[in-house]
Coordinates of C-alpha atoms and ligand atoms in Angstrom, one line a residue:
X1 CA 104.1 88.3 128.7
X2 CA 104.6 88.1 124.6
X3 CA 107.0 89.9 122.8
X4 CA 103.6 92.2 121.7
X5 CA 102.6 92.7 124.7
X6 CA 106.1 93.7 126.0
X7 CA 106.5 96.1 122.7
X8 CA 103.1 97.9 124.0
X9 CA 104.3 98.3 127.3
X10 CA 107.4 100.4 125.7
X11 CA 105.4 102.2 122.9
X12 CA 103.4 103.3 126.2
X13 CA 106.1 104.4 128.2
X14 CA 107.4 106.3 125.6
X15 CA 104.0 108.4 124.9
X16 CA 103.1 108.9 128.2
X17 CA 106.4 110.6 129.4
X18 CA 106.1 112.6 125.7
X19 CA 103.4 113.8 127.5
X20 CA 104.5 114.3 130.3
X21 CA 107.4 116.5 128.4
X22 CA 110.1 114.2 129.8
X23 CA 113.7 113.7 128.1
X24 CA 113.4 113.6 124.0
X25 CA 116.3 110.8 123.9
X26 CA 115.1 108.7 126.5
X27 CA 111.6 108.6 125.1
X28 CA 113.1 107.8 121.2
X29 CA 115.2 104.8 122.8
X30 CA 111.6 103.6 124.6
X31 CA 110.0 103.6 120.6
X32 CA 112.5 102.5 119.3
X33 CA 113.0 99.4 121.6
X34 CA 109.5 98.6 121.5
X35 CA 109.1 98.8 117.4
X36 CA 112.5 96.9 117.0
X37 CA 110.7 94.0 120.0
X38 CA 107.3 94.0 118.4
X39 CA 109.4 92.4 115.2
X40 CA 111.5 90.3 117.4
X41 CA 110.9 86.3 116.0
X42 CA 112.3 84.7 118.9
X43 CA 110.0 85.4 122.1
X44 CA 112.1 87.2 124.7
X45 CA 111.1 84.7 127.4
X46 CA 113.0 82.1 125.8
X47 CA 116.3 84.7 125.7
X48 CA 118.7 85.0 128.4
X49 CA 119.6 88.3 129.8
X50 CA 122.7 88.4 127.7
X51 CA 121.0 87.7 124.4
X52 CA 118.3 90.2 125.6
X53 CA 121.3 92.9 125.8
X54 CA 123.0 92.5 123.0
X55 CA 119.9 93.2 120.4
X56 CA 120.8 96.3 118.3
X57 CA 118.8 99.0 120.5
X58 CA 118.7 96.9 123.7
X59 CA 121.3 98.3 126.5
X60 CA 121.0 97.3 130.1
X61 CA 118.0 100.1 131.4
X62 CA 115.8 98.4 128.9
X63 CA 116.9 94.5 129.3
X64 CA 116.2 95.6 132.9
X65 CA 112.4 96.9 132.3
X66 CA 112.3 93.7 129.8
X67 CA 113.0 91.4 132.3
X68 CA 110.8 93.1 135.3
X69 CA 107.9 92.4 132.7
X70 CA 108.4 88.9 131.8
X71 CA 109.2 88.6 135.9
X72 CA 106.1 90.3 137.3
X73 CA 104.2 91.6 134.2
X74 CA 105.0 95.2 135.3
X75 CA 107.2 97.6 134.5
X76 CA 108.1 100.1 137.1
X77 CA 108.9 103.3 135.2
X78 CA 105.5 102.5 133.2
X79 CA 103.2 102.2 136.6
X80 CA 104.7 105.5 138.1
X81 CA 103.7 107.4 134.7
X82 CA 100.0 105.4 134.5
X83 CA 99.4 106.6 138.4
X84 CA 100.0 110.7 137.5
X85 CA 97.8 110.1 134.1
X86 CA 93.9 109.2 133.8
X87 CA 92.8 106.2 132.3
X88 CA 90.8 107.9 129.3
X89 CA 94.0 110.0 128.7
X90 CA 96.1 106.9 128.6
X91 CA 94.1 105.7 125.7
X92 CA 94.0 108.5 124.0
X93 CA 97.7 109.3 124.1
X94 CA 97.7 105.7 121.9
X95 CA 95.3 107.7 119.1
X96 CA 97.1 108.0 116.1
X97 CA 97.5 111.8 114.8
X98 CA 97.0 113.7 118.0
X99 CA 99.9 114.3 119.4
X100 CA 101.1 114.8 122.9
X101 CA 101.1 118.5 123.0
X102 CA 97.5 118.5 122.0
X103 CA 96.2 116.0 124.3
X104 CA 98.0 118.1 127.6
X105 CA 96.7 121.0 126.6
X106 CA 92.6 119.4 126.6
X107 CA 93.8 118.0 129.5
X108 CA 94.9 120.6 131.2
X109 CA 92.9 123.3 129.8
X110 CA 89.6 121.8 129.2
X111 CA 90.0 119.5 131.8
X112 CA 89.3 116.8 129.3
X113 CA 89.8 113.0 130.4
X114 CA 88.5 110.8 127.5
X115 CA 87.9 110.4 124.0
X116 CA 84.2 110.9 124.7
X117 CA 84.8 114.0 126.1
X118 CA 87.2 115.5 123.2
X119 CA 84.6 114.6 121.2
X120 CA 82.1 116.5 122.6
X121 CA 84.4 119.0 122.9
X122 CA 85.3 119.2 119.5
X123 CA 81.3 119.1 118.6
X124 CA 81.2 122.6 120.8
X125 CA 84.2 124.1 118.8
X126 CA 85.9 124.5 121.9
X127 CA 89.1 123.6 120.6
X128 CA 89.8 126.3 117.8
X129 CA 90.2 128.6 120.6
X130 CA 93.4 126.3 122.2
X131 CA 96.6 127.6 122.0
X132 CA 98.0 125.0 119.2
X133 CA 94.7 124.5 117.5
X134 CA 92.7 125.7 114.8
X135 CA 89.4 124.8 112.7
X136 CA 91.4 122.1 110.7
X137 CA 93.2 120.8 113.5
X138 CA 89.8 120.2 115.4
X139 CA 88.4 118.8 112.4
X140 CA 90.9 116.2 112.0
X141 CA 90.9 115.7 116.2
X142 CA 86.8 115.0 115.8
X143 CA 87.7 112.8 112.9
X144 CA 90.4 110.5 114.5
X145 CA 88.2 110.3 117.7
X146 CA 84.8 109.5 115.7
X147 CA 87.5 106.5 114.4
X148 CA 88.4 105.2 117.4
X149 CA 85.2 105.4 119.6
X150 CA 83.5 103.4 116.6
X151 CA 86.1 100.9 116.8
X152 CA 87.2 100.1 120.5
X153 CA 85.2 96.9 120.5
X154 CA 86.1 95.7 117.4
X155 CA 88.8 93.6 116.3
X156 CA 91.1 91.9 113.3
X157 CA 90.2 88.9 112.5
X158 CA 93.3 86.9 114.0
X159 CA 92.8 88.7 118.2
X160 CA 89.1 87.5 117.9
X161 CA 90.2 83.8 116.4
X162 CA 92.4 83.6 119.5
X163 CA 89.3 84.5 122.0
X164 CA 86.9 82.7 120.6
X165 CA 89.2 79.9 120.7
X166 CA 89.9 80.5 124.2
X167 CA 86.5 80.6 124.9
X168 CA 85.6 77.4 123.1
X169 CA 87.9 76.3 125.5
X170 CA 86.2 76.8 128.2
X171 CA 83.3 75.5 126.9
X172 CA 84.2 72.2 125.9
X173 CA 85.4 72.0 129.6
X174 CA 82.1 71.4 130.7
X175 CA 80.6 70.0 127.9
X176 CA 83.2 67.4 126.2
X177 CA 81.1 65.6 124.6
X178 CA 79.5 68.5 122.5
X179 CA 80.0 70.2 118.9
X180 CA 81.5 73.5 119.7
X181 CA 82.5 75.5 116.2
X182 CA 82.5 79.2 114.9
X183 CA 80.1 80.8 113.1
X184 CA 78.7 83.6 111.7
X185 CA 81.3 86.2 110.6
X186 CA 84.0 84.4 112.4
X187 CA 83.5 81.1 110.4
X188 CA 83.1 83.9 106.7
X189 CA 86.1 85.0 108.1
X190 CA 85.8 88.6 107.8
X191 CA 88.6 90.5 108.4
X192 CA 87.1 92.9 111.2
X193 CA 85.1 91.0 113.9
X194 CA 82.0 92.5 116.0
X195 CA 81.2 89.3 117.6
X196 CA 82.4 86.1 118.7
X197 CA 79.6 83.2 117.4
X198 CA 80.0 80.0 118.6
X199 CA 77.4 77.4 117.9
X200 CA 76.9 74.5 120.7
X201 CA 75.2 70.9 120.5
X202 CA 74.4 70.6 124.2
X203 CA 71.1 69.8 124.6
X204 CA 69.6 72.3 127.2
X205 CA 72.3 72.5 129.4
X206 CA 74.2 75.7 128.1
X207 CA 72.1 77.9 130.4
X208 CA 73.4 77.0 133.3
X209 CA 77.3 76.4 132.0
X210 CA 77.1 80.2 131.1
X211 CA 75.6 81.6 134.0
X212 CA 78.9 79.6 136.4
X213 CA 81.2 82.7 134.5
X214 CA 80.4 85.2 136.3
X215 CA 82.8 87.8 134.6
X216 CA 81.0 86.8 131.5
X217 CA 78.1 89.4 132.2
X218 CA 76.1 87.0 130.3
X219 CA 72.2 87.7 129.1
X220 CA 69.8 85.8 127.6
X221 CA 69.0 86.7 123.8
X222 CA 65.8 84.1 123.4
X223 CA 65.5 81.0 121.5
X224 CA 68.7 79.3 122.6
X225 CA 71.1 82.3 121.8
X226 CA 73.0 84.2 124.7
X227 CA 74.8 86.8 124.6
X228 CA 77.6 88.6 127.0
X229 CA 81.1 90.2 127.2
X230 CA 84.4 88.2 127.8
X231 CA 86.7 90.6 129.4
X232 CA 87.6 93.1 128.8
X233 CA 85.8 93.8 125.3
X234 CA 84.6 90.7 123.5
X235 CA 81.1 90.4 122.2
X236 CA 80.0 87.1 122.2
X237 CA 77.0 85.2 121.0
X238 CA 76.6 81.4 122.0
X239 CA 74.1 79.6 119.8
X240 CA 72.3 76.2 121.1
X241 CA 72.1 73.5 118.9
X242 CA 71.3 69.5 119.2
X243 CA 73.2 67.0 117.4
X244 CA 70.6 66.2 115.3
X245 CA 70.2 70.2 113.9
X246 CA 73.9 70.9 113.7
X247 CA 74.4 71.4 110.2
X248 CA 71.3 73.0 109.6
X249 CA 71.6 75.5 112.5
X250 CA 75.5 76.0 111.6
X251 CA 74.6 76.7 107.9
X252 CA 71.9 79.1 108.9
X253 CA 74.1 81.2 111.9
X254 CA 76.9 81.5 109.1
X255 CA 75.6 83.4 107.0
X256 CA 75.6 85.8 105.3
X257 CA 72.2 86.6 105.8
X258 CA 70.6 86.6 102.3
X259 CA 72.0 83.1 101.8
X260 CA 70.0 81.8 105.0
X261 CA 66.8 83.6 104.6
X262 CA 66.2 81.3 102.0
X263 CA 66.3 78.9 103.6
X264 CA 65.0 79.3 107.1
X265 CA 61.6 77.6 106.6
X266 CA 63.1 74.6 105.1
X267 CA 62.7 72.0 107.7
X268 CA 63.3 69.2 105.6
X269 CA 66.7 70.5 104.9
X270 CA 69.3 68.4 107.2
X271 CA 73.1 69.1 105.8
X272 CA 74.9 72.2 104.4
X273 CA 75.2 70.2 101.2
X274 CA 71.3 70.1 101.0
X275 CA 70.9 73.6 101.2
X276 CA 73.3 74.1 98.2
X277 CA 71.1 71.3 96.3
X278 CA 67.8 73.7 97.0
X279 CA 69.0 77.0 97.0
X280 CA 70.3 75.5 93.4
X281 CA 73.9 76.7 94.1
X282 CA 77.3 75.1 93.9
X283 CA 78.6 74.5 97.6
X284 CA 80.7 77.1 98.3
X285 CA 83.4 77.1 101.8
X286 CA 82.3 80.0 104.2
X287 CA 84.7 82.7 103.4
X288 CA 83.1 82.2 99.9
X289 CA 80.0 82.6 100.8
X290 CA 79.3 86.0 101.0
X291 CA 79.4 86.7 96.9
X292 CA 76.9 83.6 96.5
X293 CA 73.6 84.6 95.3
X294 CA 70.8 83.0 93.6
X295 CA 71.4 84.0 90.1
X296 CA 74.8 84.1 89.5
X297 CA 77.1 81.1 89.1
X298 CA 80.4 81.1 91.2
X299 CA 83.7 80.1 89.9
X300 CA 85.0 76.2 90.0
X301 CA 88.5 76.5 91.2
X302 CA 89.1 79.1 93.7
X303 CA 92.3 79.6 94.5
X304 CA 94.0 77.5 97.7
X305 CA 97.1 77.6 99.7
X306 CA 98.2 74.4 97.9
X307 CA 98.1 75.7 94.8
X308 CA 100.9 78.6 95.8
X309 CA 104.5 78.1 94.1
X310 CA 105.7 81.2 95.1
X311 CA 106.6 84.1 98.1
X312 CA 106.4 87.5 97.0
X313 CA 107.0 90.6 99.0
X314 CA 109.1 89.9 102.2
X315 CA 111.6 92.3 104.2
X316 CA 114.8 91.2 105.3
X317 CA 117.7 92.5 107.3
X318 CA 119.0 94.8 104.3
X319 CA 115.9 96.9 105.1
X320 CA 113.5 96.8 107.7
X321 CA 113.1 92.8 108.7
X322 CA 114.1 90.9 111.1
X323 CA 115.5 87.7 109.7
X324 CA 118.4 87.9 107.3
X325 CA 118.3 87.0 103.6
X326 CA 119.3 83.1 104.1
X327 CA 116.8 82.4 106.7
X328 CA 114.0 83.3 105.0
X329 CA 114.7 81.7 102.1
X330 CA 116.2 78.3 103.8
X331 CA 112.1 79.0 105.4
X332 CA 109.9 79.7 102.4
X333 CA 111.4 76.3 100.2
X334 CA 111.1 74.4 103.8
X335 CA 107.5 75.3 103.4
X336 CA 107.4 73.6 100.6
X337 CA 107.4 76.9 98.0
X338 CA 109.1 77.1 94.7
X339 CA 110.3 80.7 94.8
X340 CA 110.7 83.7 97.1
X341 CA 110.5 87.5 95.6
X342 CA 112.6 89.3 97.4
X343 CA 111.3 92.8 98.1
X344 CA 113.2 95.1 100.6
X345 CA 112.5 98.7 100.6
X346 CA 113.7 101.1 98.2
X347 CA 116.6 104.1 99.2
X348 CA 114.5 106.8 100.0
X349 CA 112.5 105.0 102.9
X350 CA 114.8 106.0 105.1
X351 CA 112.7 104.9 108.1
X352 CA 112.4 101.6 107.0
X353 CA 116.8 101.1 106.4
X354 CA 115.6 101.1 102.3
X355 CA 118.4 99.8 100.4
X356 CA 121.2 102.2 98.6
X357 CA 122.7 100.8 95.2
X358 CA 125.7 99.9 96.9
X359 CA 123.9 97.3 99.2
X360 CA 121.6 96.4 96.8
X361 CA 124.6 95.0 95.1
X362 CA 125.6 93.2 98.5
X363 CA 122.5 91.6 98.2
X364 CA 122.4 90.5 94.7
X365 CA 125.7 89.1 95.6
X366 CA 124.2 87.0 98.1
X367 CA 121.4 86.1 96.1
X368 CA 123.5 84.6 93.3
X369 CA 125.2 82.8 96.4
X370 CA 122.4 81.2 97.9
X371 CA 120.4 80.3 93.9
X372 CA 123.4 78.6 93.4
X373 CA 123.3 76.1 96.2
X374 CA 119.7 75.8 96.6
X375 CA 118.1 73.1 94.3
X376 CA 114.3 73.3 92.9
X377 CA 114.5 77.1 94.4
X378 CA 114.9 80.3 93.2
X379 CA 114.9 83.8 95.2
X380 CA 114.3 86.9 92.6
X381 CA 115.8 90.3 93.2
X382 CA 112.5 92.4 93.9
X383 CA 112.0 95.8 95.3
X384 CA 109.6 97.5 97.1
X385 CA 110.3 100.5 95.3
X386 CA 108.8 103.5 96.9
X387 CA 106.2 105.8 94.6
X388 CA 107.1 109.3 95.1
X389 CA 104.5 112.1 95.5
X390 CA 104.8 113.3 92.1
X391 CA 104.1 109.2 91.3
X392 CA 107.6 108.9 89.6
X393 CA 109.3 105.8 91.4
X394 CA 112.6 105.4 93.6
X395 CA 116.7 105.2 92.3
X396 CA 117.8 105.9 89.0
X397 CA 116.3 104.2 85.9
X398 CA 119.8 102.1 84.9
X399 CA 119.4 100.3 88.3
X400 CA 115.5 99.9 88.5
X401 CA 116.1 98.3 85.5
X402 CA 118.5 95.7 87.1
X403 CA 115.2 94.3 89.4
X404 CA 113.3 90.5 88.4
X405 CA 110.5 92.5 89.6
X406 CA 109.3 95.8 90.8
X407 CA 106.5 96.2 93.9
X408 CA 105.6 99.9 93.6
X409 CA 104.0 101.2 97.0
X410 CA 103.0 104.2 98.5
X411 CA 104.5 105.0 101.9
X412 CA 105.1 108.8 102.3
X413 CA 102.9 112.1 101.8
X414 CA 99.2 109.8 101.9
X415 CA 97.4 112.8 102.9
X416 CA 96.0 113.7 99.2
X417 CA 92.4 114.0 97.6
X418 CA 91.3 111.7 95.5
X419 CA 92.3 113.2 92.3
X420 CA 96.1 113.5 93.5
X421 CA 96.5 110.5 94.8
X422 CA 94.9 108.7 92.1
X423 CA 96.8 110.2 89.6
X424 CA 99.9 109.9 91.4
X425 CA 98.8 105.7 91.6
X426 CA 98.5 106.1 88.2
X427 CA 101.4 107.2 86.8
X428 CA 102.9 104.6 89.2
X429 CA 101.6 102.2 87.4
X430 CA 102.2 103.4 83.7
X431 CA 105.8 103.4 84.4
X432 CA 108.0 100.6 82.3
X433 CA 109.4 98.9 85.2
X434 CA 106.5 98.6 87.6
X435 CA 105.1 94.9 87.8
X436 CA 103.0 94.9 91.0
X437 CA 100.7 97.7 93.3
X438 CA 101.9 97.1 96.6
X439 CA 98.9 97.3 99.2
X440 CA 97.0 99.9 96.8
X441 CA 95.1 102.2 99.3
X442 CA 97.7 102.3 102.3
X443 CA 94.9 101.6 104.5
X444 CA 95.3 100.4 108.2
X445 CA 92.4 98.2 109.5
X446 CA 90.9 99.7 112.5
X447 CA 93.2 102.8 112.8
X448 CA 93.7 104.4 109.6
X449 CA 91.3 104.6 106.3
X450 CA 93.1 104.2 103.1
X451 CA 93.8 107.4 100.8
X452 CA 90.9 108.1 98.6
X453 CA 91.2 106.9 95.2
X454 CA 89.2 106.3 91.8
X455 CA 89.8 102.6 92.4
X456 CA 87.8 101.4 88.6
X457 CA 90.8 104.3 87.3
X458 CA 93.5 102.5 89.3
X459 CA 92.0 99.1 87.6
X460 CA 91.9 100.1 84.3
X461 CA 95.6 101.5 84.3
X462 CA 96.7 97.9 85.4
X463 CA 95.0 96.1 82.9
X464 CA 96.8 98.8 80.4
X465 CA 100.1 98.3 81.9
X466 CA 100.1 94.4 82.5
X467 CA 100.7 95.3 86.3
X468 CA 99.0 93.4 88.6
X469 CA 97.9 94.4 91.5
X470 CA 98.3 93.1 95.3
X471 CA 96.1 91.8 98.1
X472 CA 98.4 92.7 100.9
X473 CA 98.0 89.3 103.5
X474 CA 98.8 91.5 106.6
X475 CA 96.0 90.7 108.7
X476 CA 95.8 94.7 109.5
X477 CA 95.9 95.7 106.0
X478 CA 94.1 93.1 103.7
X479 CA 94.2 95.7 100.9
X480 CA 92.8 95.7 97.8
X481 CA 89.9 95.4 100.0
X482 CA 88.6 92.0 98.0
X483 CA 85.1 93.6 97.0
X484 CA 87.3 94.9 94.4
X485 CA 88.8 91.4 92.9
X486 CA 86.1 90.6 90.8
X487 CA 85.9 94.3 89.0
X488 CA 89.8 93.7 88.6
X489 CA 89.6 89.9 87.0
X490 CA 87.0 91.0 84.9
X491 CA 89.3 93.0 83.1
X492 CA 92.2 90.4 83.3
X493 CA 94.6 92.2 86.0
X494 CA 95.7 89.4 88.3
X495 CA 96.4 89.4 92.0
X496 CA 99.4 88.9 93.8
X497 CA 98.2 87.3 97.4
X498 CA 101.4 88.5 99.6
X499 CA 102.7 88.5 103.2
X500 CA 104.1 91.7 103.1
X501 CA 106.2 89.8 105.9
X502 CA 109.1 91.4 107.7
X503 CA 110.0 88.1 109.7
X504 CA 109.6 84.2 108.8
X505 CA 106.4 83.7 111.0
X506 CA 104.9 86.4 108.8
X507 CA 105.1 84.6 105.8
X508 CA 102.1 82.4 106.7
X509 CA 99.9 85.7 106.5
X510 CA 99.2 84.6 103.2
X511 CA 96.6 82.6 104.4
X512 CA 94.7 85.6 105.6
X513 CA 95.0 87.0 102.1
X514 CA 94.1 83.8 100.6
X515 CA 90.4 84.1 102.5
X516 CA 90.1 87.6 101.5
X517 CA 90.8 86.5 97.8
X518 CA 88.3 83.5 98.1
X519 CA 85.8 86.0 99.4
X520 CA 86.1 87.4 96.2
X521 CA 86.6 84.6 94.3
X522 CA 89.7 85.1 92.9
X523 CA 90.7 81.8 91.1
X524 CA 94.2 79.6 91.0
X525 CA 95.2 81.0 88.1
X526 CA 94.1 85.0 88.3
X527 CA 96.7 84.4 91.3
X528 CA 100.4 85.4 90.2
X529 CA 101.4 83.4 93.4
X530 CA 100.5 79.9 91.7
X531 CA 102.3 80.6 88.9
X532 CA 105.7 79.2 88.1
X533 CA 108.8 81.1 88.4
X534 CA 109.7 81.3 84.6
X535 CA 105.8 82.6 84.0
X536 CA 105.9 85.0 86.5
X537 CA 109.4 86.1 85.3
X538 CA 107.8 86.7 81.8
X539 CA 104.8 88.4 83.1
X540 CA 107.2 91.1 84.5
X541 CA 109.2 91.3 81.3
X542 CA 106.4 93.8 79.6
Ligands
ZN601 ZN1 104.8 98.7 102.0
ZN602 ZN1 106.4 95.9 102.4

């Protein structure tokens, strides 16, 4: 068992005995172990039992439950709570937004088991009535569950590059000789996956490898294309291919689709570069693909993850991260990086440990510590400075002004129309000291839509206000959602590509970010990242 997986098991516990109304304090330590694991950059297997129990929210009940995990992959406690709740109820207890209370009473009282059933329960109003209910609260029940039920075979980008790796795997097993690569959506890496495509050179034979997996529920989708379910939830479509029709076949399955209807009565065509040469195009990688059509040109030089000098947003120890100050930075110029922007979280996130002046000062201490010893490296003394609702930002003027840089994000009171919360982005973003828009619309792929906003408004204002705006690299937010890069160069506001990373391993999110941004063809130097130090520095200094 991972670290993740471990987490889960905890974030579990801790809902299920919630609703089974069991001890308040017990169930806070249960979420709070599992949030504190889930950031955890060592993997607990690799801990002994002593260094297991002496992590800041680790005593010996949960070191025990930890170590009856990574011993037999269950957890006691957990399997006692699964057996007196239904499966369905289970997953819906993992739902953001509906709360315990709620669930156990359409358990109990409708005698409702899954999310397909509160559904339909909500679509005969049969929840207003519910003591605890109401016509808004059913509304925003229908609305979560209509999320979910969409979604539940659907995943981020980096669970379905595991699987389909796995499952290449397997593949090349039997067939060792043969091309086996990703395509379609997978290969454009988009950041929410459908479908696993892998494309096969294998010559007739991949019939018969598929139907020896028998958990595969495999069927055939005609004309060398299968198609089936690796457990529990994958979709997966297997493409046949020969040698000899690789590229052609690969180029075609990619995508997107516009791009290879053009194409598919070409039989002359042989190589991907060939079909650029017809279709009259520059070649473009896959992610990049997806903007190409036939009229416009594409950019040269879209930006790469050699051309970034620099870190920005990262969470250490003085907020919410997991690896302290030094680490991080020892890291990010060990990966060959110029700079790091240091950007804890500002005082008033109180949920995320956000930094009071006094620390801050600890910190800028330490900075001026560690710039001093490193060579060829510089950390700046950023902020993820939290916009308030009224869009004014956090701490006192005299010691915003003290920051190399300011991130300005919304975390806190999301719920607001479109009008509201653009205005509050707004105002954000006219203030004096703000230099970036952390992760603009808030959104959480696969479980949470971002607020609404007037996102050509939001662009305008940074283009007004020399702020630039981010393309958060977290592989669940990806926000500004990149169909919106182009609309934001165009009008000369650059993007900031960052992690967003609250531990070391994080920081190589950026390449996620990087795809998005070369989706939208963001080029090296519309990217603050690639810029040097001393330009960023006088880009902040409006
Ligand atoms: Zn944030
Ligand atoms: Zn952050």
């Amino acid at each position: 068992m991972n670290n993740k997986e471990i987490a889960r098991s905890f974030n579990l516990l801790a809902k299920l005995m919630e609703l089974h109304s069991e001890n308040p304090y017990k169930i806070r330590s249960y979420q709070n172990a599992s949030s504190l694991l889930s950031k955890l950059g060592t993997p607990l297997a690799a801990m002994s039992p002593e260094e297991i129990q002496s992590l800041k929210g680790v005593g010996s009940a949960i070191s025990g439950k930890i170590k009856e995990l990574l011993q037999t992959g269950k957890m006691n406690t957990l399997e006692r709570y699964k057996e007196k709740t239904p499966l369905g109820i289970q997953q819906l207890v993992m739902i953001k937004g509906l709360g315990a209370k709620k669930i156990m009473t359409a358990w109990k009282d409708l005698g409702v088991e899954t999310a397909g059933e509160l559904l339909y329960a909500c679509e005969e109003n049969r929840l207003i009535d519910l003591k605890g209910f109401g016509q808004k609260t059913q509304e925003e029940v229908r609305k979560q569950l209509q999320f979910f039920l969409a979604n539940q075979s659907r995943f981020l980008y980096p669970a379905a590059e595991k699987v389909a790796t796995q499952l290449a795997g397997i593949l090349k097993k039997s067939l060792p000789e043969s091309r086996i690569e990703f395509t379609g959506a997978l290969r454009r890496r988009e950041a929410i996956i459908d479908r696993l495509e892998l494309i096969v050179s294998s010559r007739g034979s991949l019939d018969k490898i598929l139907a020896d997996q028998p958990k595969w529920s495999v069927q055939s989708a005609g004309e060398g294309k299968w198609t089936g379910i690796f457990p529990p939830s994958y979709s997966f479509e297997m493409i046949e291919s020969t040698e000899e029709s690789f590229e052609i076949d690969w180029f075609l399955t990619t995508g997107p689709d516009h791009l290879a209807d053009k194409i598919s009565n070409q039989s002359a065509l042989k190589t991907e570069a060939e079909c650029f040469d017809f279709l009259n195009v520059p070649g473009m990688p896959p992610e990049a693909r997806d903007l190409l059509t036939l009229e416009k040109a594409p950019v040269e030089a879209l930006v790469s993850g050699e051309d970034i000098k620099g870190i920005l947003h990262v969470h250490s120890t003085y907020s919410d991260g997991v690896d302290t100050l030094e680490a991080l930075a020892t890291h990010v110029k060990n990966q060959g990086y110029y700079y790091l922007g240091l950007t804890d979280h500002s005082q008033i996130a109180v949920y995320a440990n956000g930094v009071s002046p006094d620390r801050l000062t600890q910190q800028w201490n330490e900075i001026d510590r560690l710039n001093e010893r490193m060579t060829g490296f510089t950390i700046l003394k950023g902020i993820e400075c939290d916009i308030l609702s009224d869009g004014s930002l956090d701490y006192e003027d005299d010691v915003r002004a003290l920051f190399d840089f300011v991130i300005a994000s919304v975390h806190t009171n999301i719920k607001m129309d479109e009008n509201k919360a653009t205005s509050r982005i707004i105002k954000a973003i006219e203030h004096p000291h703000t230099n970036i828009l952390g992760h603009p619309t808030g959104r959480l792929l696969l479980a949470r839509d971002g607020y609404p906003l007037d996102m050509e408004r939001v662009i305008d204002a940074c283009a007004a206000n020399q702020v630039a705006i981010e393309l958060n690299a977290s592989p669940y937010r990806l926000d500004i959602d990149w169909t919106w890069i182009r609309k934001a160069t165009a009008k000369g506001v650059a993007i900031a590509v960052n992690p967003d990373a609250h531990a070391k391993e994080a920081i190589s999110d950026i390449r996620y970010g990087l795809w998005a941004a070369r989706k939208g063809w963001l080029t090296s130097e519309q990217c603050v990242n690639t810029w040097s130090v001393d330009q960023f520095l006088r880009f902040c200094q409006k």
